[in-house]
Short mmCIF file of C-alpha atoms in Angstrom, two decimals:
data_model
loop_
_atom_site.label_atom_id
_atom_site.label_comp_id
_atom_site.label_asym_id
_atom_site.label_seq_id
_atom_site.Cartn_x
_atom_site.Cartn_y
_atom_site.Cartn_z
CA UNK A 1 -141.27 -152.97 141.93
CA UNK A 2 -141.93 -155.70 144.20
CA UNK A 3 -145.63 -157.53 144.57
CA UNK A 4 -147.03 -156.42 147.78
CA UNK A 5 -146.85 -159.51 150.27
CA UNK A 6 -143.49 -160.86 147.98
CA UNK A 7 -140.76 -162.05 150.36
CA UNK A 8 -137.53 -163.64 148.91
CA UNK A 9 -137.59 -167.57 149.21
CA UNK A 10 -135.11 -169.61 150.86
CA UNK A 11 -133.33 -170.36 148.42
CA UNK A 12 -132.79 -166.80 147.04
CA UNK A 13 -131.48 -165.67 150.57
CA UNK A 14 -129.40 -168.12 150.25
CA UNK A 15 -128.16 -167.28 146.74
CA UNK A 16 -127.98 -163.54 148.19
CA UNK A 17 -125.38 -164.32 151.25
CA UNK A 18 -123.24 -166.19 149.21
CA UNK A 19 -122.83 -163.80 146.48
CA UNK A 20 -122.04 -160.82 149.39
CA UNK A 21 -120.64 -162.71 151.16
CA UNK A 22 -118.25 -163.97 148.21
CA UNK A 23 -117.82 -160.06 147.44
CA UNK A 24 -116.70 -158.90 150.85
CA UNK A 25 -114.19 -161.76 150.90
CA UNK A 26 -112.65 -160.91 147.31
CA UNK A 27 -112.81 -156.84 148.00
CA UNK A 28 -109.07 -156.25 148.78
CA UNK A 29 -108.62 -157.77 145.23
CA UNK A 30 -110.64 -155.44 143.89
CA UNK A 31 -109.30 -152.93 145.74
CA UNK A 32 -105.96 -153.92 144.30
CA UNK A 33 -107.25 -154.80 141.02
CA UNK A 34 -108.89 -151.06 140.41
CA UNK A 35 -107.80 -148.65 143.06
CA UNK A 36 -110.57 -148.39 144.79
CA UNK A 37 -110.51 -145.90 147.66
CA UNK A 38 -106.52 -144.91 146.14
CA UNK A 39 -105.20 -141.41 145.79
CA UNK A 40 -106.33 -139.37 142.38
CA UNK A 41 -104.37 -136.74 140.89
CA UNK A 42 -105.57 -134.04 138.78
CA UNK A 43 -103.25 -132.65 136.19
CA UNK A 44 -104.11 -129.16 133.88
CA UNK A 45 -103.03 -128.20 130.80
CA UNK A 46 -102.64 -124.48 129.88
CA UNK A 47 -102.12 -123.23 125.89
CA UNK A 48 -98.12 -121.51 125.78
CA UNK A 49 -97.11 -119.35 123.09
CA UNK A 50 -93.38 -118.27 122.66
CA UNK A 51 -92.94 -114.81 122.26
CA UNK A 52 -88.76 -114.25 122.04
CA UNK A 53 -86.83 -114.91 125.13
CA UNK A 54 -90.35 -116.06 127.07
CA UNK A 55 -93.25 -117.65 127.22
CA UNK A 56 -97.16 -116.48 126.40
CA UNK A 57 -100.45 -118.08 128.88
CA UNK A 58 -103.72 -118.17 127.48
CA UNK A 59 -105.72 -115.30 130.18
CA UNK A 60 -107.41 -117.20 133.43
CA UNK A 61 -105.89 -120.28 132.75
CA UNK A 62 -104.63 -123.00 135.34
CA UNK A 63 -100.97 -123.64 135.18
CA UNK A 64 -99.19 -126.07 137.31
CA UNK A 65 -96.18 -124.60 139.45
CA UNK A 66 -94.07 -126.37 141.98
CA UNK A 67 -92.87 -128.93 140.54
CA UNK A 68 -90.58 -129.74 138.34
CA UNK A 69 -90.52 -129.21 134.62
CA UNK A 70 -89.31 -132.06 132.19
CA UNK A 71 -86.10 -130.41 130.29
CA UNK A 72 -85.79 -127.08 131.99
CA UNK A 73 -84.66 -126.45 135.28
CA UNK A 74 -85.69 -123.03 137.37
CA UNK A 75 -88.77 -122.60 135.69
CA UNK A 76 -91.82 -123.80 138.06
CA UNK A 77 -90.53 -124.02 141.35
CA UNK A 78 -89.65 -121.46 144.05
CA UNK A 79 -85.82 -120.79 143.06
CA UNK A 80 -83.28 -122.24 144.47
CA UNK A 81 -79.87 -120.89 145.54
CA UNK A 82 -78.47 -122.88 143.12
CA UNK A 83 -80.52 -120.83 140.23
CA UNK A 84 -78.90 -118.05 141.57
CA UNK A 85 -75.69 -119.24 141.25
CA UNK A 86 -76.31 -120.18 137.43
CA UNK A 87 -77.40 -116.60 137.04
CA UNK A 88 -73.73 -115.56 137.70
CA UNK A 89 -72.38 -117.91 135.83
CA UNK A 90 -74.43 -117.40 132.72
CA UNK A 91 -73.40 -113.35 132.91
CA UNK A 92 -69.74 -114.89 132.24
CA UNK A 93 -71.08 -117.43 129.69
CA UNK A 94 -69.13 -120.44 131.22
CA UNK A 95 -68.51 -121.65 135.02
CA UNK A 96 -65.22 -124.07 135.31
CA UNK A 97 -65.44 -126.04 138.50
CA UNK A 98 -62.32 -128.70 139.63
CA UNK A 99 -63.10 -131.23 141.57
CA UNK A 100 -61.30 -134.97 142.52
CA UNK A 101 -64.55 -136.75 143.16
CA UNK A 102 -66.18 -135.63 139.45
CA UNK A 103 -69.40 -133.58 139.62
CA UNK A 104 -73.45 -133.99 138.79
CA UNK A 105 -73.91 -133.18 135.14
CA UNK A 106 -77.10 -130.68 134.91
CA UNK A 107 -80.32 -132.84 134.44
CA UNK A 108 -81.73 -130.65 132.10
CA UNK A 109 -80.74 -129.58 128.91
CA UNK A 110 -82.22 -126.08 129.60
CA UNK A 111 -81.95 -123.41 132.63
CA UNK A 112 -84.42 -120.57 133.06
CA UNK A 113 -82.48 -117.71 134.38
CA UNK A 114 -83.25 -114.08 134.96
CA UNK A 115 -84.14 -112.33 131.16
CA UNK A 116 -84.74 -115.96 129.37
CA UNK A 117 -83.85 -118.97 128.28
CA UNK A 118 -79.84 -120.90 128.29
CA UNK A 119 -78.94 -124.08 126.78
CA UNK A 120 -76.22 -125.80 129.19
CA UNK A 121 -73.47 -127.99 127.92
CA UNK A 122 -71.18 -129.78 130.25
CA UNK A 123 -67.77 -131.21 129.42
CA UNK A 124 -65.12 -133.47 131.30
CA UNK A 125 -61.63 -133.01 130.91
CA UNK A 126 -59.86 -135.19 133.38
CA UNK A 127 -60.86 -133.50 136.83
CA UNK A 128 -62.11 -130.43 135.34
CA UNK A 129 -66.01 -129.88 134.45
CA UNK A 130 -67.04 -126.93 132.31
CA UNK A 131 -70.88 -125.88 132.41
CA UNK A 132 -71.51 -123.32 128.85
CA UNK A 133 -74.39 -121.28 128.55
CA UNK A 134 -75.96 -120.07 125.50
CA UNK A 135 -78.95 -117.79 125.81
CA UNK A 136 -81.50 -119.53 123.46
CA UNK A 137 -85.70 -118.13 122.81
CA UNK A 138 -88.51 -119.89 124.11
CA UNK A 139 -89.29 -121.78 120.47
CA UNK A 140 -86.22 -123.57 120.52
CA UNK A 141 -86.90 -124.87 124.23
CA UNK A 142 -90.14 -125.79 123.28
CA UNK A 143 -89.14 -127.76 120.14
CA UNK A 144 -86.33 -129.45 121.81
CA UNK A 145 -88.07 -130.59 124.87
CA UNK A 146 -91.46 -130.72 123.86
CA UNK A 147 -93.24 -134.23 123.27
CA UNK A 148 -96.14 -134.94 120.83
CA UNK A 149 -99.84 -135.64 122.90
CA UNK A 150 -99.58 -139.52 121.27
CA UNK A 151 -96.13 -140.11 123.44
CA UNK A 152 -97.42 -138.35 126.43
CA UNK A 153 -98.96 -140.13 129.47
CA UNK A 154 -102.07 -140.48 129.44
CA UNK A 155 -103.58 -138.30 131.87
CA UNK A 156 -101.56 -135.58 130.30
CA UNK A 157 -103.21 -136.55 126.80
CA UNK A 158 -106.73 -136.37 128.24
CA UNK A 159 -105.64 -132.68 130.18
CA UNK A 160 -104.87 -131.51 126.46
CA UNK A 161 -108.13 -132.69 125.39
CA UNK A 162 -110.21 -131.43 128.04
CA UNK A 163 -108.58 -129.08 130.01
CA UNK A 164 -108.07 -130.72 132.82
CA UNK A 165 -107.80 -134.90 134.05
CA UNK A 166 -107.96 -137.11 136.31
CA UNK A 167 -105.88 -140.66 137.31
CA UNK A 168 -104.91 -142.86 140.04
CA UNK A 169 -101.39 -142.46 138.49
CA UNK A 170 -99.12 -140.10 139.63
CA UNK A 171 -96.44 -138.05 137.63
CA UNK A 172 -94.82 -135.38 139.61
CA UNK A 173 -92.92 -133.13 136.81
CA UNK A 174 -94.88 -131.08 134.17
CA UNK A 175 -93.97 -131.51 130.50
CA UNK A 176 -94.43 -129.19 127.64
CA UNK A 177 -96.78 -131.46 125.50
CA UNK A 178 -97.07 -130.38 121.44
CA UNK A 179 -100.61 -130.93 119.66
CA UNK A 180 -99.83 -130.36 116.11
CA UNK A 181 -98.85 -126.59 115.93
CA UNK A 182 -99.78 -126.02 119.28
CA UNK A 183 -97.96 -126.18 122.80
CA UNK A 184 -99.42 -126.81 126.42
CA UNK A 185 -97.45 -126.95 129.93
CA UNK A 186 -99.22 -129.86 131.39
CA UNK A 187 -98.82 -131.13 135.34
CA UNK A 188 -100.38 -131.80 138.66
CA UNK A 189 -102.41 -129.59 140.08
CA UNK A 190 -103.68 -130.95 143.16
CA UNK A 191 -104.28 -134.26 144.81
CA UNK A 192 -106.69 -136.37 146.79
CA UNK A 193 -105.16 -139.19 148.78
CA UNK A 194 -108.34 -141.06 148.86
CA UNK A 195 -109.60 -143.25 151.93
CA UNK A 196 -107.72 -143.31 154.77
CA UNK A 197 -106.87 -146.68 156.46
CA UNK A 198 -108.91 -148.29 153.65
CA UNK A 199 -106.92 -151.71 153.93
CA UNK A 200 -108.16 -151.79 157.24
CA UNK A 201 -111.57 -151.39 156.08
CA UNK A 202 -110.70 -153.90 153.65
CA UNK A 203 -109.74 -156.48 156.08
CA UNK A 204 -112.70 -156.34 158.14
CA UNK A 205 -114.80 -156.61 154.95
CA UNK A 206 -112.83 -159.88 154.30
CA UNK A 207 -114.00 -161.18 158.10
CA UNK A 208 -117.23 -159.78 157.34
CA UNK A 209 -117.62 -161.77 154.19
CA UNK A 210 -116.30 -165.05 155.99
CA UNK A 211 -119.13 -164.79 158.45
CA UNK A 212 -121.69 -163.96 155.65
CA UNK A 213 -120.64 -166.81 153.72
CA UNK A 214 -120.84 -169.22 156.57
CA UNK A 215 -124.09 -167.98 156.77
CA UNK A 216 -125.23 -168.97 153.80
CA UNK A 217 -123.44 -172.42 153.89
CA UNK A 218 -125.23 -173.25 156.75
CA UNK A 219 -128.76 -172.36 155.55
CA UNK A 220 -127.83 -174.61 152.54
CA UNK A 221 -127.08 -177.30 154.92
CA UNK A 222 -130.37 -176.85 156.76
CA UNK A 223 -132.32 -176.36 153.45
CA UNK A 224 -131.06 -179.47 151.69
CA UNK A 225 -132.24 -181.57 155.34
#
């Protein structure tokens, strides 16, 4: 608490405008430097349990869906035509397509088609691609695609811990994460794209600081007179 009848000295305003005004001039660097005003992402984990051909959530849990999950395709998001199509082709067990321009392997390993779980494999033989489909149960999709909490991302380590996380970093496809003998679905669950137009804001701090500091030189000029 400050003496009644206490004003700041000359010197010490001076001290003060060069110090703001010093701030204001570095803020876009850290702005830069720690994301101030950025976008933050929240990520969730929920607890899984396989349970034959699918998967078991924990009651009233969170889980992320639309988006993408890492190592199995038509799982989180809205389905595609193209899952459709699979469907069809995993009632024969194999789809042959020929083609002179070559095809798009599957990006995934595993497909998540009406009753369960298939493991894809895709051969070349000259023009020719086959696509096989093996119907597989939920623990071997989780063991092959699953990655321990200690190789996850961060955010997605901290969502295992706690529930739920927070970062300025954004990863857009959810990952089945494995914490010793048990397995989470971790992903985003929301956003919040942070200030608008704060580089604008930034700039005019930068002007703003320019003016406070020439200020402050000036009442250093006029105090050393």
């Amino acid at each position: 608490m400050f003496a009644r009848g206490w004003s700041p000295s000359d010197t010490q305003r001076r001290a003060f405008s060069l110090v703001v005004g010093l701030l204001l001039v570095l803020n876009p660097f850290l702005a830069q430097q720690f994301d101030l005003g950025g976008p933050r992402y929240e990520y969730t984990a929920a607890p899984v349990e396989p349970a034959g051909d699918s998967l078991d959530f924990a009651e009233d849990t969170r889980t992320p869906y639309g988006t993408d999950l890492r190592g199995v395709d038509c799982y989180l998001l809205d389905r595609p035509w193209t899952c459709y199509l699979e469907e069809r082709a995993a009632v024969n067990g194999s789809v042959t397509v020929t083609t002179e321009r070559g095809y798009d392997r599957p990006s995934a390993e595993f497909v998540h088609l009406e009753g369960g779980f298939y493991r894809r494999t895709a051969t070349d033989i000259e023009d020719t691609g086959r696509v096989e489909y093996e119907r597989v149960d939920a623990q071997t999709v989780l063991s092959a695609v699953s990655v321990t909490r200690a190789r996850a991302p961060d955010p997605f380590q901290r969502a295992v811990r706690e529930g739920t996380a927070t970062s300025r970093h954004e990863y857009e496809a959810a990952r089945f994460v494995r914490d010793g003998s048990n397995y989470y679905i971790v992903g985003p669950v929301g956003s919040d794209r942070g200030i608008d137009d704060r580089w604008t804001l930034s700039f005019v701090g930068t002007v703003l600081g320019l003016l406070v500091l020439r200020r402050g030189y000036r009442q250093s000029l006029v105090g050393d007179e």
